[in-house]
Amino acid sequence: MTQPESVNAAAGPGRELPDVSGLVVGVLGGTGDQGRGLAYRFALAGQQVVIGSRSAERAAEVAGEIGLGVRGADNAACARESDVVIVAVPWEGHAATLTALREDLAGKIVVDCVNPLGFDKQGAYALQVEEGSAAQQAAALLPDSRVTAAFHHLSAVLLQDAGIDRIDTDVLVLGEERAATDIVQALAERIPGMRGIFAGRLRNAHQVEALVANLISVNRRYKAHAGLRITDV
Amino acid sequence: MTQPESVNAAAGPGRELPDVSGLVVGVLGGTGDQGRGLAYRFALAGQQVVIGSRSAERAAEVAGEIGLGVRGADNAACARESDVVIVAVPWEGHAATLTALREDLAGKIVVDCVNPLGFDKQGAYALQVEEGSAAQQAAALLPDSRVTAAFHHLSAVLLQDAGIDRIDTDVLVLGEERAATDIVQALAERIPGMRGIFAGRLRNAHQVEALVANLISVNRRYKAHAGLRITDV
């Protein structure tokens, strides 16, 4: 299933993204809609995928439903067995989950895709986060990990729909370390239709996370599953 | 130059955007790059355009450079003579400018396109705004105006480039009142290549303004003039 990355727009001028086809992708919160959808897409693309959950049994159950060789494990084992670990847990459990996994996540590329949102009668709105953003909170709690942020704007509905073989959208990837963001960009590009676009440092993650509130408004107005494309790249 | 709007995706299911071809568009801060670029594009589309500046002479000078029937005036006259007033002033002058124009802007549709950003060695970052966003500050200072937010993500370079006749990007339009956001969406659609997409209430304006910091990172990485498209709409 090797699919070498060639020179492409997302890498930036004159560069190539790395070959990530051999990396094991873990998904913490992989039993939720977003995590399950990402696990499905990465497995479909040929990655080895491990779903993490507080309950190893629940993780194994969902992994079995997805098929495609996806394995289930408790969160700590998921973290240890993976090269790249996507954090797709509910915002409410974000800090506690990561705090407990600090050692298991040491040295790993962590990809935070959590959107801290509140909801009321008028729809969704961005929550204030003391550290600035979920991604910055992750970076603060995981000093020994390579923390990035990405995959915020994907529709869980589209991700999980086996009738859709292509998701035409861009994935904004943020982080401090180019080797890490390059790998996450390359992972995004494993999913047909997606591009991984570098979009800045973690201090600019808040607005990327919060923009999901706007996409929810778009979805409501247009009966859509809205995503983003960056033009002129 | 009338160009009636037909049923289109941006209006939402089963709706049409209004015909805005007869509206006078004012641009406060119309002598700056962003304001000048917007004035040029709207004039090119056939709108009557008035550029506002603290100095009426300076406004008239820039209006003359643009041509296409664009007029110049001091900010207060620009506001009074316009139906829709775009606020394209520097963030530093935002509050003071709007405070002084409260009466002149009464009853007008105000379109805030200001991005409160800071810059340092690492690039751009979002500033904290006490009211939440520039648009919410405008709404607080202009209780008698119909405040919206839009046109944040346009490249001033592309807007001003007379060699470019089409700008393929979406304009996110925010506001509390549908009649007002519909008009602003329709205005965006007057510029070839642009769609005006409703993207929520003003409480969700901060992240839309702040996202410019990310686009600046994109521009730097990819040597681009990045814009946004919303997919599935």
Coordinates of C-alpha atoms in Angstrom, one line a residue:
Chain A
M1 CA 0.0 0.0 0.0
T2 CA 3.0 2.3 -0.3
Q3 CA 2.2 5.5 -2.0
P4 CA 5.3 7.6 -2.2
E5 CA 4.7 11.3 -1.9
S6 CA 5.9 13.3 -4.9
V7 CA 6.7 17.0 -5.0
N8 CA 3.4 18.7 -4.4
A9 CA 2.0 22.1 -3.6
A10 CA 1.3 21.3 0.0
A11 CA 5.0 20.7 0.8
G12 CA 6.0 24.2 -0.2
P13 CA 8.2 25.4 -3.0
G14 CA 10.9 22.9 -3.9
R15 CA 10.2 20.4 -1.2
E16 CA 8.6 17.0 -0.8
L17 CA 6.6 15.7 2.1
P18 CA 7.9 12.5 3.7
D19 CA 6.7 9.0 3.1
V20 CA 4.5 8.2 6.0
S21 CA 2.9 5.0 4.7
G22 CA 4.7 2.9 7.3
L23 CA 3.7 4.9 10.4
V24 CA 1.2 3.6 12.9
V25 CA -1.6 6.1 13.5
G26 CA -3.3 6.1 16.9
V27 CA -6.6 7.8 17.5
L28 CA -7.4 8.7 21.2
G29 CA -11.1 9.0 21.4
G30 CA -11.3 6.7 18.4
T31 CA -14.8 5.5 19.4
G32 CA -16.3 8.9 18.9
D33 CA -17.7 10.1 15.6
Q34 CA -14.6 12.2 14.6
G35 CA -12.1 9.6 15.8
R36 CA -13.9 6.7 14.2
G37 CA -14.1 8.6 10.9
L38 CA -10.4 9.4 10.9
A39 CA -9.5 5.9 11.8
Y40 CA -11.6 4.6 9.0
R41 CA -10.1 6.9 6.4
F42 CA -6.5 6.2 7.5
A43 CA -7.1 2.5 7.5
L44 CA -8.7 2.8 4.1
A45 CA -5.5 4.6 2.9
G46 CA -3.4 1.7 4.1
Q47 CA -2.1 3.0 7.4
Q48 CA -1.9 0.8 10.4
V49 CA -4.4 2.2 12.8
V50 CA -5.0 1.7 16.6
I51 CA -8.1 3.1 18.2
G52 CA -7.8 4.2 21.8
S53 CA -10.5 4.4 24.4
R54 CA -10.8 4.4 28.1
S55 CA -12.2 0.9 27.7
A56 CA -10.0 -1.5 25.7
E57 CA -13.1 -3.6 25.1
R58 CA -15.1 -0.7 23.7
A59 CA -12.1 0.2 21.5
A60 CA -11.8 -3.4 20.2
E61 CA -15.5 -3.4 19.5
V62 CA -15.4 -0.3 17.4
A63 CA -12.2 -1.4 15.7
G64 CA -14.0 -4.6 14.7
E65 CA -16.9 -2.6 13.3
I66 CA -14.4 -0.6 11.1
G67 CA -12.5 -3.6 10.0
L68 CA -9.6 -2.9 7.6
G69 CA -7.1 -4.3 10.2
V70 CA -7.9 -1.5 12.7
R71 CA -7.0 -2.6 16.3
G72 CA -8.4 -1.4 19.6
A73 CA -6.6 -0.7 22.8
D74 CA -6.9 1.3 26.0
N75 CA -5.6 4.9 25.6
A76 CA -2.2 4.2 27.1
A77 CA -1.5 1.2 24.9
C78 CA -2.8 3.1 21.9
A79 CA -0.3 5.9 22.6
R80 CA 2.6 3.6 23.1
E81 CA 2.0 1.5 20.0
S82 CA 1.6 4.5 17.7
D83 CA 4.0 6.8 15.9
V84 CA 1.5 9.5 15.4
V85 CA -1.3 10.0 17.9
I86 CA -4.4 11.9 17.0
V87 CA -6.3 13.4 20.0
A88 CA -10.0 13.3 19.2
V89 CA -11.4 13.2 22.7
P90 CA -14.2 15.5 23.8
W91 CA -13.0 18.8 25.0
E92 CA -14.3 18.1 28.5
G93 CA -11.9 15.2 28.8
H94 CA -8.9 16.8 27.0
A95 CA -6.8 17.9 29.9
A96 CA -7.3 14.9 32.1
T97 CA -6.7 12.4 29.3
L98 CA -3.5 14.0 28.2
T99 CA -2.2 14.5 31.7
A100 CA -2.6 10.8 32.3
L101 CA -0.8 9.9 29.1
R102 CA 2.2 12.2 29.4
E103 CA 4.7 9.3 29.6
D104 CA 3.0 7.2 27.0
L105 CA 3.0 10.1 24.6
A106 CA 6.6 11.0 25.2
G107 CA 8.5 11.3 21.9
K108 CA 5.3 10.9 19.8
I109 CA 3.9 13.2 17.3
V110 CA 0.6 14.3 18.8
V111 CA -2.0 15.8 16.5
D112 CA -4.7 17.7 18.4
C113 CA -8.0 18.0 16.5
V114 CA -10.2 19.1 19.4
N115 CA -12.5 22.1 19.1
P116 CA -13.4 23.7 22.4
L117 CA -17.0 24.8 21.7
G118 CA -20.0 25.7 23.6
F119 CA -23.6 25.4 22.4
D120 CA -26.7 27.4 23.2
K121 CA -30.0 28.3 21.5
Q122 CA -28.1 30.5 19.0
G123 CA -25.8 27.7 18.0
A124 CA -22.1 27.1 18.6
Y125 CA -19.5 29.5 20.0
A126 CA -15.8 29.3 20.8
L127 CA -14.9 28.7 24.5
Q128 CA -12.1 30.6 26.1
V129 CA -9.1 28.3 26.9
E130 CA -6.7 29.4 29.5
E131 CA -3.7 28.2 27.5
G132 CA -5.1 29.9 24.3
S133 CA -6.3 26.8 22.5
A134 CA -6.7 23.0 22.9
A135 CA -3.4 22.6 21.0
Q136 CA -1.5 24.9 23.3
Q137 CA -3.0 23.1 26.3
A138 CA -1.7 19.8 24.8
A139 CA 1.7 21.3 24.3
A140 CA 1.7 22.5 27.9
L141 CA 0.7 19.2 29.3
L142 CA 3.0 17.1 27.0
P143 CA 6.4 18.8 27.2
D144 CA 8.1 15.6 25.8
S145 CA 5.8 15.2 22.8
R146 CA 5.9 16.8 19.4
V147 CA 2.5 18.6 19.5
T148 CA 0.8 19.7 16.3
A149 CA -2.8 20.6 15.5
A150 CA -4.8 19.5 12.5
F151 CA -8.0 17.8 11.2
H152 CA -10.3 20.3 12.9
H153 CA -12.7 21.0 10.0
L154 CA -13.6 17.6 8.7
S155 CA -17.2 16.5 8.7
A156 CA -17.5 13.3 10.8
V157 CA -20.5 12.4 8.7
L158 CA -18.5 12.5 5.5
L159 CA -15.5 10.7 7.1
Q160 CA -17.7 7.8 8.2
D161 CA -19.7 7.5 4.9
A162 CA -18.4 4.5 3.2
G163 CA -20.2 5.6 0.0
I164 CA -17.8 8.6 -0.3
D165 CA -14.4 7.7 -1.6
R166 CA -13.0 11.3 -1.8
I167 CA -13.2 14.2 0.6
D168 CA -12.2 17.4 -1.2
T169 CA -10.9 19.7 1.5
D170 CA -7.8 21.1 3.0
V171 CA -6.4 20.2 6.4
L172 CA -4.7 23.1 8.2
V173 CA -1.7 21.9 10.0
L174 CA -0.1 23.9 12.8
G175 CA 3.0 23.3 14.9
E176 CA 6.4 24.6 16.0
E177 CA 8.6 21.9 14.4
R178 CA 8.7 21.5 10.6
A179 CA 9.6 17.8 10.6
A180 CA 6.5 17.1 12.6
T181 CA 4.1 19.3 10.6
D182 CA 5.5 17.8 7.4
I183 CA 4.6 14.3 8.7
V184 CA 1.1 15.4 9.6
Q185 CA 0.6 17.2 6.3
A186 CA 1.7 14.0 4.5
L187 CA -0.7 12.0 6.6
A188 CA -3.6 14.3 5.6
E189 CA -2.6 13.7 1.9
R190 CA -3.0 10.0 2.3
I191 CA -6.8 10.6 2.3
P192 CA -8.0 11.1 -1.3
G193 CA -9.0 14.7 -1.9
M194 CA -7.3 16.1 1.1
R195 CA -4.3 18.4 1.1
G196 CA -2.3 19.2 4.2
I197 CA -1.5 22.9 4.4
F198 CA 0.9 24.4 6.9
A199 CA -1.0 27.2 8.6
G200 CA 1.3 28.6 11.3
R201 CA 2.4 28.1 14.9
L202 CA 0.4 26.8 17.8
R203 CA -0.2 30.3 19.1
N204 CA -2.5 30.7 16.1
A205 CA -4.4 27.5 16.8
H206 CA -7.3 29.1 18.6
Q207 CA -8.9 30.6 15.6
V208 CA -8.5 27.4 13.6
E209 CA -10.2 25.4 16.4
A210 CA -12.9 28.1 16.9
L211 CA -13.7 28.3 13.2
V212 CA -15.7 25.2 13.5
A213 CA -18.4 27.3 15.1
N214 CA -18.6 29.2 11.8
L215 CA -18.7 26.0 9.8
I216 CA -21.6 24.8 12.0
S217 CA -23.4 28.1 11.0
V218 CA -22.6 27.4 7.4
N219 CA -23.9 23.9 7.7
R220 CA -27.1 25.1 9.2
R221 CA -27.8 27.8 6.6
Y222 CA -26.8 25.7 3.6
K223 CA -27.7 22.2 4.7
A224 CA -24.1 21.3 3.9
H225 CA -21.1 19.5 5.4
A226 CA -18.8 22.4 4.9
G227 CA -15.0 22.2 4.7
L228 CA -12.2 24.6 3.7
R229 CA -10.0 25.0 0.7
I230 CA -7.1 27.4 0.7
T231 CA -6.9 29.2 -2.6
D232 CA -3.7 30.1 -4.5
V233 CA -1.8 27.2 -3.0
Chain B
M1 CA -24.4 48.0 -15.0
T2 CA -27.4 46.3 -13.3
Q3 CA -26.6 42.6 -12.7
P4 CA -29.6 41.0 -11.0
E5 CA -28.8 38.3 -8.7
S6 CA -30.3 35.0 -9.5
V7 CA -30.9 32.0 -7.2
N8 CA -27.5 30.9 -6.2
A9 CA -25.8 28.7 -3.7
A10 CA -24.7 31.5 -1.5
A11 CA -28.2 32.7 -0.7
G12 CA -29.1 29.4 0.9
P13 CA -31.7 26.9 -0.2
G14 CA -34.6 28.4 -2.1
R15 CA -33.7 32.0 -1.7
E16 CA -32.3 34.8 -3.8
L17 CA -29.9 37.5 -2.7
P18 CA -31.1 41.0 -3.2
D19 CA -30.2 43.3 -6.1
V20 CA -27.6 45.6 -4.7
S21 CA -26.4 47.2 -7.9
G22 CA -27.9 50.6 -7.0
L23 CA -26.4 50.9 -3.6
V24 CA -23.6 53.4 -2.8
V25 CA -20.6 51.7 -1.2
G26 CA -18.5 53.8 1.2
V27 CA -15.0 52.7 2.2
L28 CA -13.6 54.2 5.4
G29 CA -9.9 53.9 5.3
G30 CA -10.2 53.8 1.5
T31 CA -6.8 55.2 1.0
G32 CA -5.1 52.2 2.6
D33 CA -4.2 49.1 0.6
Q34 CA -7.2 47.0 1.6
G35 CA -9.7 49.9 1.3
R36 CA -8.3 51.0 -2.0
G37 CA -8.5 47.5 -3.4
L38 CA -12.1 47.0 -2.3
A39 CA -13.1 50.4 -3.8
Y40 CA -11.5 49.5 -7.1
R41 CA -13.3 46.1 -7.3
F42 CA -16.7 47.5 -6.4
A43 CA -16.3 50.4 -8.8
L44 CA -15.2 48.0 -11.5
A45 CA -18.4 46.0 -10.8
G46 CA -20.4 49.1 -11.4
Q47 CA -21.2 50.2 -7.9
Q48 CA -21.1 53.9 -6.9
V49 CA -18.1 54.1 -4.5
V50 CA -17.1 56.8 -2.1
I51 CA -13.7 56.6 -0.4
G52 CA -13.4 58.1 3.0
S53 CA -10.3 59.4 4.8
R54 CA -9.5 61.8 7.6
S55 CA -8.4 64.1 4.9
A56 CA -10.9 64.9 2.1
E57 CA -8.1 66.0 -0.1
R58 CA -6.2 62.7 0.3
A59 CA -9.4 60.8 -0.4
A60 CA -10.1 62.8 -3.5
E61 CA -6.5 62.2 -4.7
V62 CA -6.8 58.4 -4.2
A63 CA -10.3 58.4 -5.8
G64 CA -8.8 60.1 -8.8
E65 CA -6.1 57.5 -9.1
I66 CA -8.6 54.7 -9.1
G67 CA -10.9 56.4 -11.5
L68 CA -14.1 54.6 -12.5
G69 CA -16.2 57.3 -11.0
V70 CA -14.9 56.8 -7.5
R71 CA -15.4 59.9 -5.3
G72 CA -13.4 61.0 -2.3
A73 CA -14.7 62.6 0.9
D74 CA -13.8 63.0 4.6
N75 CA -15.0 60.0 6.7
A76 CA -18.2 61.7 7.9
A77 CA -19.3 62.7 4.4
C78 CA -18.4 59.2 3.1
A79 CA -20.6 57.6 5.8
R80 CA -23.5 59.9 5.2
E81 CA -23.5 59.5 1.4
S82 CA -23.2 55.7 1.4
D83 CA -25.8 53.0 1.9
V84 CA -23.2 50.4 2.9
V85 CA -20.1 51.5 4.7
I86 CA -17.0 49.2 4.8
V87 CA -14.7 49.8 7.7
A88 CA -11.1 49.3 6.4
V89 CA -9.2 51.5 8.8
P90 CA -6.1 50.2 10.7
W91 CA -7.0 48.5 14.0
E92 CA -5.2 51.2 16.0
G93 CA -7.7 53.8 14.7
H94 CA -10.8 51.5 14.8
A95 CA -12.5 52.6 18.0
A96 CA -11.8 56.3 17.7
T97 CA -12.9 56.4 14.1
L98 CA -16.2 54.7 14.7
T99 CA -16.9 56.6 17.9
A100 CA -16.6 59.9 16.0
L101 CA -18.9 58.6 13.2
R102 CA -21.7 57.2 15.3
E103 CA -24.3 59.6 14.1
D104 CA -23.2 59.6 10.5
L105 CA -23.4 55.8 10.4
A106 CA -26.8 55.6 12.0
G107 CA -29.1 53.4 9.9
K108 CA -26.3 52.3 7.6
I109 CA -25.1 48.8 7.0
V110 CA -21.6 48.8 8.4
V111 CA -19.2 46.1 7.2
D112 CA -16.2 45.6 9.4
C113 CA -13.3 44.0 7.7
V114 CA -10.6 44.9 10.3
N115 CA -8.2 42.2 11.5
P116 CA -6.7 43.0 15.0
L117 CA -3.2 41.5 14.6
G118 CA 0.1 41.9 16.2
F119 CA 3.4 41.1 14.5
D120 CA 6.8 40.0 15.9
K121 CA 9.8 38.0 14.7
Q122 CA 7.6 34.8 14.5
G123 CA 5.1 36.5 12.3
A124 CA 1.5 37.5 12.9
Y125 CA -0.8 36.7 15.8
A126 CA -4.3 37.6 16.9
L127 CA -4.7 40.4 19.4
Q128 CA -7.2 40.1 22.3
V129 CA -10.0 42.5 21.9
E130 CA -12.0 43.5 24.9
E131 CA -15.4 43.2 23.1
G132 CA -14.3 39.9 21.6
S133 CA -13.6 41.1 18.0
A134 CA -13.3 44.2 15.9
A135 CA -16.8 43.6 14.6
Q136 CA -18.3 43.3 18.1
Q137 CA -16.4 46.5 19.1
A138 CA -18.1 48.2 16.1
A139 CA -21.5 46.9 17.2
A140 CA -20.9 48.2 20.7
L141 CA -19.9 51.6 19.4
L142 CA -22.6 51.9 16.7
P143 CA -25.8 50.9 18.4
D144 CA -27.9 52.6 15.6
S145 CA -26.1 50.9 12.7
R146 CA -26.6 47.5 11.2
V147 CA -23.2 46.0 11.8
T148 CA -21.8 43.0 9.9
A149 CA -18.3 41.6 9.3
A150 CA -16.9 40.5 6.0
F151 CA -14.0 40.8 3.5
H152 CA -11.3 39.8 6.0
H153 CA -9.4 37.3 3.9
L154 CA -8.8 39.1 0.7
S155 CA -5.4 39.8 -0.6
A156 CA -4.9 43.6 -1.0
V157 CA -2.3 42.7 -3.7
L158 CA -4.8 40.8 -5.8
L159 CA -7.6 43.3 -5.2
Q160 CA -5.4 46.1 -6.5
D161 CA -3.9 44.2 -9.5
A162 CA -5.7 45.5 -12.6
G163 CA -4.3 42.6 -14.5
I164 CA -6.5 40.2 -12.5
D165 CA -10.1 40.2 -13.6
R166 CA -11.3 37.4 -11.3
I167 CA -10.6 36.6 -7.6
D168 CA -11.7 33.1 -6.8
T169 CA -12.4 33.2 -3.1
D170 CA -15.3 33.1 -0.7
V171 CA -16.2 36.0 1.6
L172 CA -17.4 34.9 5.0
V173 CA -20.2 37.3 6.1
L174 CA -21.3 37.5 9.7
G175 CA -24.0 39.4 11.4
E176 CA -27.2 39.4 13.5
E177 CA -29.7 40.5 10.9
R178 CA -30.4 38.4 7.8
A179 CA -31.5 41.4 5.7
A180 CA -28.2 43.0 6.3
T181 CA -26.0 39.9 5.8
D182 CA -27.9 39.1 2.6
I183 CA -27.0 42.6 1.2
V184 CA -23.3 42.1 2.1
Q185 CA -23.3 38.7 0.6
A186 CA -24.8 40.1 -2.6
L187 CA -22.2 42.8 -2.6
A188 CA -19.4 40.2 -2.4
E189 CA -20.9 38.4 -5.3
R190 CA -20.6 41.5 -7.5
I191 CA -16.9 40.8 -7.7
P192 CA -16.2 38.1 -10.3
G193 CA -15.1 34.9 -8.7
M194 CA -16.3 35.8 -5.2
R195 CA -19.1 34.2 -3.3
G196 CA -20.6 35.7 -0.1
I197 CA -21.2 32.9 2.4
F198 CA -23.1 33.5 5.6
A199 CA -20.9 32.3 8.4
G200 CA -22.6 33.0 11.7
R201 CA -23.2 35.7 14.3
L202 CA -20.9 38.4 15.4
R203 CA -19.9 36.5 18.5
N204 CA -18.1 34.2 16.1
A205 CA -16.2 37.0 14.4
H206 CA -13.0 36.8 16.4
Q207 CA -11.8 33.6 14.8
V208 CA -12.6 34.9 11.3
E209 CA -10.6 38.0 11.9
A210 CA -7.8 36.1 13.6
L211 CA -7.5 33.6 10.8
V212 CA -5.7 36.2 8.8
A213 CA -2.7 35.4 10.9
N214 CA -2.8 31.8 9.6
L215 CA -3.2 33.0 6.0
I216 CA -0.1 35.1 6.5
S217 CA 1.8 32.0 7.5
V218 CA 0.4 30.2 4.5
N219 CA 1.5 33.1 2.3
R220 CA 5.0 33.0 3.7
R221 CA 5.4 29.2 3.4
Y222 CA 3.9 28.9 -0.1
K223 CA 4.7 32.3 -1.6
A224 CA 1.0 32.7 -2.2
H225 CA -1.8 35.2 -1.8
A226 CA -4.0 32.7 0.0
G227 CA -7.8 32.9 0.3
L228 CA -10.6 30.6 1.4
R229 CA -13.2 28.5 -0.2
I230 CA -15.9 26.8 1.7
T231 CA -16.5 23.3 0.3
D232 CA -19.9 21.6 -0.1
V233 CA -21.7 24.9 -0.6

